[in-house]
Structure formats: C-alpha cells, structure tokens
Short mmCIF file of C-alpha atoms in Angstrom, two decimals:
data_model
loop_
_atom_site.label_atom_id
_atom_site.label_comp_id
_atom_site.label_asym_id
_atom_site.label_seq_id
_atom_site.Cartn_x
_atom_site.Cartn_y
_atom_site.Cartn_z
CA UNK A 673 45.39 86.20 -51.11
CA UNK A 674 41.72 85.77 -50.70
CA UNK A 675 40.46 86.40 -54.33
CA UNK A 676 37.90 89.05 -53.23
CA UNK A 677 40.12 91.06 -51.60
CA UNK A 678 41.90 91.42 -54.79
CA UNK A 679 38.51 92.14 -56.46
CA UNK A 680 37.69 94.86 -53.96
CA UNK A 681 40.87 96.76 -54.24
CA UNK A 682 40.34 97.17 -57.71
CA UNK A 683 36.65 98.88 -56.34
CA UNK A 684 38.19 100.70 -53.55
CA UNK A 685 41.88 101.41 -54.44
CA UNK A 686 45.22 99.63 -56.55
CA UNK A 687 46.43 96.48 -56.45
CA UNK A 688 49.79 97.94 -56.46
CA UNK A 689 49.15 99.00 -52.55
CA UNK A 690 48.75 94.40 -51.78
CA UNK A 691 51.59 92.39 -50.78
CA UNK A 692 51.96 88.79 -49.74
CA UNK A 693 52.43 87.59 -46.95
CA UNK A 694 51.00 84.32 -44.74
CA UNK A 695 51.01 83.20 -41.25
CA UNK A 696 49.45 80.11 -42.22
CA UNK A 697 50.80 77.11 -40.10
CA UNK A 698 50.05 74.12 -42.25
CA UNK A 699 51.67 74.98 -45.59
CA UNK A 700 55.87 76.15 -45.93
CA UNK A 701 56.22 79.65 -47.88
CA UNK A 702 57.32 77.56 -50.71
CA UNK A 703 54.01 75.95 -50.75
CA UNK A 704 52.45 78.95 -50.15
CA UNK A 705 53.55 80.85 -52.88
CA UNK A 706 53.15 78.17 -55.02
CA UNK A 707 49.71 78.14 -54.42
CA UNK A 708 49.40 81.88 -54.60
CA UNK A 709 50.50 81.51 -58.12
CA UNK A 710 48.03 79.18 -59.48
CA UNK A 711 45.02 81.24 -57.69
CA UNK A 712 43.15 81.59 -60.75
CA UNK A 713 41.98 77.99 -60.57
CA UNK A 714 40.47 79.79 -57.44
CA UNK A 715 39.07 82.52 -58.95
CA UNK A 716 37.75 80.41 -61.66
CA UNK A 717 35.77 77.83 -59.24
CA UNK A 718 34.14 81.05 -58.02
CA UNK A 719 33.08 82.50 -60.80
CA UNK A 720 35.17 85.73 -60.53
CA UNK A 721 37.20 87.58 -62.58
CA UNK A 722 41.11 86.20 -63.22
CA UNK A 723 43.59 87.57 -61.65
CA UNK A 724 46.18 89.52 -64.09
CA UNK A 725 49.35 87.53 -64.32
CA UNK A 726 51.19 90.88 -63.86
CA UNK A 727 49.30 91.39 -60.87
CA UNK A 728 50.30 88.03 -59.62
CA UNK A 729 53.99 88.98 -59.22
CA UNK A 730 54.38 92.40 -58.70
CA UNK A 731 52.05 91.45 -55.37
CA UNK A 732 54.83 88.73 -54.96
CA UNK A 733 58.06 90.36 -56.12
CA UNK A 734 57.41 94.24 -56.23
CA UNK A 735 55.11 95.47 -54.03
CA UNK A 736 56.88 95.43 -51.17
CA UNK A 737 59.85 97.25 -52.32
CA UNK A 738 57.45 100.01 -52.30
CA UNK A 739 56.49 99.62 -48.66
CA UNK A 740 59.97 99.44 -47.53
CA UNK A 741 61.19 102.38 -50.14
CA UNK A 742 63.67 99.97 -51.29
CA UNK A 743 64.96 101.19 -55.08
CA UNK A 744 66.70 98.87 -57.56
CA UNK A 745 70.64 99.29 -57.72
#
C-alpha cells in the first residue's frame, strides 16, 4: 500500500474498507507481503505518520473477509 493512501482514508473514510492486494510483476506475494509489513520504514523516510500495527494485518488478514461476507466458523 502506498502510505498516503492509508493516510487519506483515515481523512476520507476507515481503514477497515483497504485490502491488499498487488499486481506487481517484479516481486512474489511472499515478497510482497513481506514488504507490506515493514512499511513503516516507509512511512518513516517520509515523514508521515506510522502505520498502526493492527492496521497492518487486519488490511492483510481481515479485511477481505468483509468484502467477500465470509464469517469465521
């Protein structure tokens, strides 16, 4: 996730309403994620605000059960 897209849906609406996802060719998912995870070194070069751990993973685990109304057993 582009750090300031996190930053404006805490202006414009809920974090709860991002999910992951990447098309990016030159990196697996694994890496992907991986990198997704440590995006407060991101957010830090910038100057902006970190990124809530909690945030972190419910955008990477639990977020999209809510888009595909998928309910724990």
């Amino acid at each position: 996730i582009y750090p300031l897209i996190y930053h404006l849906s805490q202006t414009f609406g809920e974090p709860d309403k991002l999910i992951f996802g990447t098309d990016w060719p030159n990196s697996s998912p694994n890496k992907s994620v991986e990198i997704f995870r440590n995006i407060n070194d991101l957010t830090k070069k910038l100057g902006l605000p970190e990124i809530p751990a909690h945030t972190i993973h419910n955008l990477l685990h639990e977020n999209w059960k809510k888009v595909f109304k998928l309910t724990e057993p």
